[in-house]
Short mmCIF file of C-alpha atoms and ligand atoms in Angstrom, two decimals:
data_model
loop_
_atom_site.label_atom_id
_atom_site.label_comp_id
_atom_site.label_asym_id
_atom_site.label_seq_id
_atom_site.Cartn_x
_atom_site.Cartn_y
_atom_site.Cartn_z
CA MET A 62 -15.82 -8.01 -35.49
CA VAL A 63 -13.52 -10.20 -33.40
CA LYS A 64 -12.97 -8.68 -29.99
CA PRO A 65 -9.45 -8.50 -28.54
CA ARG A 66 -8.58 -11.25 -26.07
CA VAL A 67 -8.02 -10.20 -22.49
CA TYR A 68 -7.24 -12.07 -19.28
CA VAL A 69 -8.28 -10.66 -15.90
CA THR A 70 -6.38 -12.25 -13.02
CA ARG A 71 -9.21 -12.02 -10.43
CA VAL A 72 -12.84 -11.01 -10.17
CA ILE A 73 -12.74 -7.22 -9.89
CA PRO A 74 -15.67 -4.89 -9.08
CA ASP A 75 -18.50 -4.97 -11.64
CA ALA A 76 -17.98 -1.37 -12.71
CA GLY A 77 -14.66 -2.36 -14.27
CA LEU A 78 -15.50 -5.88 -15.35
CA GLU A 79 -18.59 -4.83 -17.28
CA ARG A 80 -16.61 -2.22 -19.12
CA ILE A 81 -13.88 -4.71 -19.97
CA ARG A 82 -16.43 -7.23 -21.23
CA ALA A 83 -17.98 -4.57 -23.46
CA VAL A 84 -14.76 -4.10 -25.39
CA ALA A 85 -12.99 -7.43 -25.09
CA ASP A 86 -13.40 -11.14 -25.04
CA ALA A 87 -12.44 -11.45 -21.39
CA GLU A 88 -11.53 -14.54 -19.42
CA VAL A 89 -11.51 -14.04 -15.66
CA TRP A 90 -9.66 -16.14 -13.05
CA GLU A 91 -12.47 -16.92 -10.61
CA GLY A 92 -10.32 -18.13 -7.68
CA ASP A 93 -10.11 -16.21 -4.40
CA GLU A 94 -6.36 -16.60 -4.53
CA PRO A 95 -4.20 -15.34 -7.40
CA PRO A 96 -3.65 -17.63 -10.40
CA PRO A 97 -0.38 -19.56 -10.03
CA TYR A 98 2.43 -18.19 -12.21
CA GLU A 99 2.45 -21.37 -14.36
CA ILE A 100 -1.23 -20.86 -15.16
CA LEU A 101 -0.62 -17.22 -16.04
CA LEU A 102 2.17 -18.30 -18.40
CA GLU A 103 -0.33 -20.48 -20.27
CA LYS A 104 -3.12 -17.90 -20.19
CA VAL A 105 -1.11 -15.04 -21.66
CA GLU A 106 -0.34 -16.90 -24.87
CA GLY A 107 -1.78 -14.88 -27.76
CA LEU A 108 -3.39 -12.29 -25.45
CA ASP A 109 -4.01 -8.69 -26.49
CA GLY A 110 -4.43 -7.32 -22.99
CA LEU A 111 -3.81 -8.36 -19.41
CA VAL A 112 -5.55 -6.93 -16.33
CA SER A 113 -3.31 -7.63 -13.36
CA LEU A 114 -3.28 -7.13 -9.61
CA LEU A 115 -0.40 -6.48 -7.22
CA THR A 116 -0.43 -10.18 -6.32
CA ASP A 117 0.67 -11.24 -9.84
CA ARG A 118 4.31 -11.52 -10.84
CA ILE A 119 4.53 -9.89 -14.26
CA ASP A 120 8.06 -10.35 -15.54
CA ALA A 121 9.87 -10.54 -18.88
CA GLU A 122 9.26 -14.29 -19.18
CA LEU A 123 5.52 -13.78 -18.81
CA MET A 124 5.49 -10.95 -21.35
CA ASP A 125 7.40 -13.14 -23.82
CA ALA A 126 5.00 -16.02 -23.23
CA ALA A 127 2.32 -13.83 -24.83
CA GLY A 128 4.22 -14.28 -28.09
CA GLY A 129 4.39 -10.64 -29.14
CA SER A 130 0.65 -10.00 -29.20
CA LEU A 131 0.37 -8.25 -25.81
CA ARG A 132 -0.51 -4.59 -26.37
CA VAL A 133 -1.30 -3.47 -22.83
CA ILE A 134 -0.97 -4.48 -19.19
CA SER A 135 -3.46 -2.72 -16.96
CA GLN A 136 -2.91 -3.04 -13.24
CA MET A 137 -5.74 -2.34 -10.79
CA ALA A 138 -3.46 -0.64 -8.25
CA VAL A 139 -1.30 2.43 -8.06
CA GLY A 140 1.79 0.44 -7.06
CA THR A 141 3.47 -1.56 -9.82
CA ASP A 142 6.41 -3.12 -7.97
CA ASN A 143 5.18 -6.57 -9.04
CA ILE A 144 5.71 -5.64 -12.70
CA ASP A 145 9.04 -5.43 -14.48
CA LEU A 146 8.39 -2.00 -15.98
CA ALA A 147 11.75 -1.90 -17.78
CA ALA A 148 10.97 -5.21 -19.49
CA ALA A 149 7.54 -3.90 -20.51
CA THR A 150 9.08 -0.73 -21.93
CA GLU A 151 11.70 -2.73 -23.85
CA ARG A 152 8.89 -4.72 -25.43
CA GLY A 153 6.84 -1.59 -26.18
CA ILE A 154 4.06 -2.59 -23.77
CA PRO A 155 2.44 0.28 -21.85
CA VAL A 156 1.51 -0.50 -18.24
CA GLY A 157 -1.51 1.22 -16.75
CA ASN A 158 -2.07 1.93 -13.06
CA THR A 159 -4.63 3.74 -10.90
CA PRO A 160 -3.09 6.79 -9.21
CA GLY A 161 -5.17 9.47 -7.51
CA VAL A 162 -8.45 7.65 -7.00
CA LEU A 163 -7.29 5.85 -3.87
CA THR A 164 -5.43 8.72 -2.22
CA GLU A 165 -8.10 9.92 0.21
CA THR A 166 -9.35 6.42 1.04
CA THR A 167 -5.82 5.24 1.79
CA ALA A 168 -5.05 8.33 3.86
CA ASP A 169 -8.31 7.77 5.80
CA PHE A 170 -7.17 4.26 6.57
CA ALA A 171 -3.60 5.15 7.47
CA PHE A 172 -4.96 7.73 9.90
CA SER A 173 -7.39 5.13 11.29
CA LEU A 174 -4.45 2.82 11.96
CA LEU A 175 -2.62 5.68 13.66
CA MET A 176 -5.61 6.28 15.94
CA ALA A 177 -6.26 2.61 16.61
CA ALA A 178 -2.62 2.07 17.54
CA ALA A 179 -2.33 5.22 19.67
CA ARG A 180 -5.48 4.47 21.66
CA ARG A 181 -5.07 0.67 21.74
CA ILE A 182 -8.53 0.10 20.29
CA VAL A 183 -7.95 -3.47 19.11
CA GLU A 184 -6.41 -4.47 22.44
CA GLY A 185 -9.41 -2.93 24.19
CA GLU A 186 -11.83 -4.90 22.06
CA ARG A 187 -9.92 -8.15 22.71
CA TYR A 188 -9.95 -7.38 26.44
CA VAL A 189 -13.72 -6.94 26.52
CA LYS A 190 -14.42 -10.05 24.42
CA ALA A 191 -12.12 -12.10 26.65
CA GLY A 192 -14.35 -11.19 29.62
CA LYS A 193 -11.55 -9.26 31.36
CA TRP A 194 -13.52 -6.01 31.86
CA VAL A 195 -14.49 -6.20 35.50
CA THR A 196 -14.17 -2.55 36.54
CA TRP A 197 -13.07 0.90 35.37
CA GLY A 198 -9.29 0.90 35.75
CA PRO A 199 -7.22 4.00 36.56
CA THR A 200 -4.28 2.67 34.51
CA LEU A 201 -6.20 0.44 32.13
CA LEU A 202 -4.89 0.36 28.53
CA MET A 203 -3.27 3.79 28.71
CA GLY A 204 -2.37 4.91 25.19
CA HIS A 205 -0.73 7.84 23.48
CA ASP A 206 -2.24 11.24 22.73
CA ILE A 207 -2.67 12.15 19.11
CA HIS A 208 -3.36 15.87 19.57
CA GLY A 209 -0.17 17.82 20.02
CA ALA A 210 2.00 14.91 18.88
CA THR A 211 4.50 15.01 16.01
CA LEU A 212 3.74 13.02 12.88
CA GLY A 213 6.69 12.13 10.66
CA LEU A 214 5.80 11.24 7.09
CA ILE A 215 8.37 9.30 5.12
CA GLY A 216 7.37 10.12 1.55
CA PHE A 217 5.30 13.20 0.91
CA GLY A 218 3.40 12.42 -2.26
CA ARG A 219 -0.37 12.33 -2.62
CA ILE A 220 -1.09 9.97 0.30
CA GLY A 221 1.54 11.49 2.59
CA GLN A 222 0.01 14.91 1.96
CA GLY A 223 -3.44 13.44 2.66
CA MET A 224 -2.12 12.35 6.06
CA ALA A 225 -0.78 15.85 6.70
CA LYS A 226 -4.23 17.34 6.05
CA ARG A 227 -5.84 14.95 8.50
CA ALA A 228 -3.11 15.51 11.09
CA ARG A 229 -3.73 19.24 11.02
CA GLY A 230 -7.33 18.68 12.08
CA PHE A 231 -6.01 16.83 15.11
CA GLY A 232 -3.60 19.58 16.09
CA MET A 233 -0.51 17.57 15.24
CA ARG A 234 2.84 18.92 14.14
CA VAL A 235 3.87 17.49 10.76
CA LEU A 236 7.35 16.65 9.49
CA TYR A 237 8.24 14.97 6.23
CA ALA A 238 11.29 13.31 4.71
CA GLY A 239 11.89 12.66 1.05
CA PRO A 240 11.93 14.85 -2.05
CA SER A 241 10.94 18.39 -1.13
CA VAL A 242 7.62 19.78 -2.20
CA ASP A 243 7.11 23.36 -3.33
CA GLU A 244 7.04 25.99 -0.63
CA GLY A 245 3.34 26.75 -1.14
CA THR A 246 2.31 23.13 -0.52
CA ALA A 247 4.55 22.80 2.53
CA ARG A 248 3.17 26.05 3.94
CA GLU A 249 -0.44 25.11 3.26
CA LEU A 250 0.03 21.75 4.96
CA HIS A 251 2.18 23.21 7.75
CA ALA A 252 4.78 20.56 7.03
CA GLU A 253 8.46 20.95 7.78
CA ARG A 254 11.11 18.98 5.90
CA ARG A 255 13.70 16.95 7.80
CA ASP A 256 16.30 14.45 6.80
CA LEU A 257 15.35 10.88 7.62
CA ASP A 258 17.35 10.61 10.84
CA GLU A 259 16.04 13.89 12.23
CA LEU A 260 12.48 12.87 11.40
CA LEU A 261 12.88 9.51 13.15
CA THR A 262 14.34 11.16 16.24
CA GLU A 263 11.68 13.87 16.51
CA SER A 264 8.47 12.00 15.63
CA ASP A 265 5.91 10.39 17.91
CA PHE A 266 4.27 8.71 14.91
CA VAL A 267 6.13 7.63 11.78
CA SER A 268 4.01 6.80 8.75
CA LEU A 269 5.45 5.31 5.56
CA HIS A 270 4.32 6.57 2.14
CA VAL A 271 7.08 5.58 -0.28
CA PRO A 272 6.91 3.22 -3.26
CA LEU A 273 8.85 -0.02 -3.01
CA THR A 274 12.15 0.31 -4.85
CA GLU A 275 15.68 -0.97 -4.32
CA GLN A 276 16.36 2.17 -2.25
CA THR A 277 13.31 1.80 -0.02
CA THR A 278 13.62 -1.95 0.62
CA HIS A 279 14.20 -2.35 4.37
CA LEU A 280 14.42 1.41 4.72
CA MET A 281 13.21 0.82 8.26
CA ALA A 282 15.71 -1.55 9.88
CA ASP A 283 17.67 -1.86 13.16
CA ARG A 284 19.46 1.47 12.87
CA GLU A 285 16.25 3.39 12.13
CA PHE A 286 14.28 1.79 14.98
CA LYS A 287 17.09 2.67 17.38
CA LEU A 288 16.74 6.32 16.34
CA MET A 289 13.01 6.40 17.09
CA LYS A 290 11.54 7.48 20.43
CA PRO A 291 10.75 4.63 22.83
CA GLY A 292 7.08 5.66 22.80
CA ALA A 293 6.89 6.02 19.02
CA ILE A 294 4.38 4.31 16.77
CA LEU A 295 5.06 3.07 13.23
CA ILE A 296 2.34 2.96 10.57
CA ASN A 297 2.90 1.17 7.27
CA THR A 298 0.35 1.38 4.47
CA ALA A 299 3.02 1.51 1.72
CA ARG A 300 4.60 -1.87 0.97
CA GLY A 301 5.64 -4.60 3.42
CA PRO A 302 9.31 -4.87 2.40
CA VAL A 303 9.90 -1.18 3.24
CA VAL A 304 10.21 -2.52 6.80
CA ASP A 305 12.67 -5.22 7.87
CA PRO A 306 10.27 -7.53 9.75
CA GLY A 307 12.99 -9.10 11.94
CA ALA A 308 14.19 -5.67 13.05
CA LEU A 309 10.61 -4.56 13.71
CA TYR A 310 9.93 -7.63 15.85
CA ARG A 311 13.03 -6.94 17.94
CA ALA A 312 12.22 -3.23 18.28
CA LEU A 313 8.67 -3.97 19.46
CA LYS A 314 9.70 -6.82 21.75
CA GLU A 315 12.51 -4.84 23.37
CA GLY A 316 10.41 -1.69 23.74
CA GLU A 317 12.57 0.31 21.37
CA ILE A 318 9.31 1.58 19.89
CA ALA A 319 5.84 1.31 21.42
CA TYR A 320 3.61 -0.01 18.67
CA ALA A 321 3.30 -0.81 14.97
CA ALA A 322 0.18 -0.80 12.83
CA LEU A 323 0.66 -2.52 9.50
CA ASP A 324 -1.61 -2.80 6.48
CA VAL A 325 1.19 -4.44 4.51
CA THR A 326 3.73 -7.09 5.47
CA GLU A 327 6.71 -9.03 4.18
CA PRO A 328 5.74 -11.55 2.98
CA GLU A 329 2.10 -11.11 2.08
CA PRO A 330 0.04 -12.74 3.38
CA ILE A 331 1.91 -12.93 6.67
CA PRO A 332 2.21 -16.58 7.78
CA VAL A 333 0.02 -17.36 10.75
CA ASP A 334 3.08 -18.46 12.80
CA ASP A 335 4.99 -15.21 12.13
CA PRO A 336 6.47 -13.88 15.42
CA LEU A 337 4.93 -10.42 14.78
CA LEU A 338 1.50 -11.99 15.26
CA THR A 339 2.41 -12.96 18.82
CA LEU A 340 2.83 -9.33 19.89
CA ASP A 341 0.06 -7.32 21.54
CA ASN A 342 1.72 -4.11 20.39
CA CYS A 343 1.50 -4.97 16.71
CA LEU A 344 -1.74 -4.51 14.81
CA ILE A 345 -1.87 -6.17 11.40
CA VAL A 346 -4.63 -6.01 8.79
CA PRO A 347 -4.69 -7.62 5.32
CA HIS A 348 -3.69 -4.85 2.86
CA ILE A 349 -7.09 -3.16 2.79
CA ALA A 350 -6.22 0.55 2.95
CA SER A 351 -7.81 1.30 -0.43
CA SER A 352 -10.71 -1.05 0.13
CA SER A 353 -13.81 1.10 0.25
CA LEU A 354 -16.72 0.18 -2.02
CA ALA A 355 -16.46 3.41 -3.97
CA THR A 356 -12.69 3.43 -4.34
CA ARG A 357 -12.27 -0.18 -5.42
CA SER A 358 -14.99 0.44 -8.05
CA ARG A 359 -13.18 3.54 -9.26
CA MET A 360 -9.90 1.62 -9.42
CA ALA A 361 -11.56 -1.12 -11.49
CA THR A 362 -13.10 1.45 -13.83
CA MET A 363 -9.76 3.17 -14.26
CA ALA A 364 -8.08 -0.17 -15.00
CA ALA A 365 -10.76 -0.80 -17.65
CA GLU A 366 -10.18 2.65 -19.18
CA ASN A 367 -6.43 2.06 -19.38
CA LEU A 368 -7.02 -1.34 -20.91
CA GLU A 369 -9.43 0.01 -23.50
CA ALA A 370 -7.01 2.76 -24.55
CA GLY A 371 -4.16 0.26 -24.85
CA LEU A 372 -6.23 -2.13 -26.94
CA LYS A 373 -7.11 0.73 -29.30
CA GLY A 374 -3.45 1.68 -29.56
CA GLU A 375 -4.13 4.99 -27.80
CA LYS A 376 -2.00 6.52 -25.05
CA LEU A 377 -3.07 5.17 -21.64
CA PRO A 378 -4.72 7.85 -19.45
CA HIS A 379 -2.53 6.64 -16.56
CA CYS A 380 0.70 5.00 -17.55
CA ALA A 381 3.37 3.73 -15.12
CA ASN A 382 6.06 3.54 -17.84
CA PRO A 383 5.46 6.69 -19.93
CA GLU A 384 8.93 6.24 -21.47
CA VAL A 385 7.32 3.51 -23.58
CA TYR A 386 5.96 6.34 -25.75
CA GLY A 387 9.51 7.45 -26.53
C1 DGY B 263 -2.06 0.02 -4.48
O1 DGY B 263 -2.94 0.41 -5.26
O2 DGY B 263 -0.89 -0.02 -4.80
C2 DGY B 263 -2.48 -0.39 -3.10
O3 DGY B 263 -1.46 -0.93 -2.37
C3 DGY B 263 -3.63 -1.36 -3.16
O4 DGY B 263 -4.74 -0.61 -3.30
#
């Protein structure tokens, strides 16, 4: 029997790739960097399934280049802002994603960024490696306490709630902004709802957990930074464009806020001459919040499961555009 044709836009963990190869004739882009869009346009021609990553632009033109054969797009990520979901729905193509499996790993990482920023861990390491540690210093690298501080979560979905659980263990007070959760959840997590401005004014740490949409693009800009406390710390593990990078640079440079810890940037990757990289009070890592061995394997497996279901014409276990099923 002829296997369906599938293109995988990067080498993903074996757990997923093996499963994909078992059900499909799969071609994999072997490069470390994403395939250029022009290559993708050629590769999709006549495809049955596409396994994509958040670094691929999947738009209407690309879907049409498949020539009507494309039955499923399976993205190995929970976020799908790189995919034109409306265009996929119009063309009857279900789009799979990987919610849930990365929640705890991402919350672990967001909390690690919070701690690293608060206690200036990266600056401390740089200081030691630069040979500057000559004595114990009474005012050396003084940071911010985590216990007793107020954590403001913008977005209170799975990952935001994961942060709230961790914060409780550290004796923090938790606020959230965004759609309200049921009373039981809020009570269990000891989280109080605020509107955005109140949250920004009251919080010592502000952590972003919203998807990237038109409404959340540059949600954090000049006005918002001005509302924050001068000693406040911003954590972003959501999407880079949720923060206006020019406004963040100014806020950090002028001491409007104390520190930022970013897993995601605009653009990605951040150019090496970006002004944010010149700041000691800005910690930037390369979009690795979900990158634990176990979680990336689970994400790859889930992407393979979604793909398989789509190829068989079954409902995807995790579908980002459920309206495609009418
Ligand atoms: C996602 O899945 O959307 C994360 O940003 C990458 O793991």
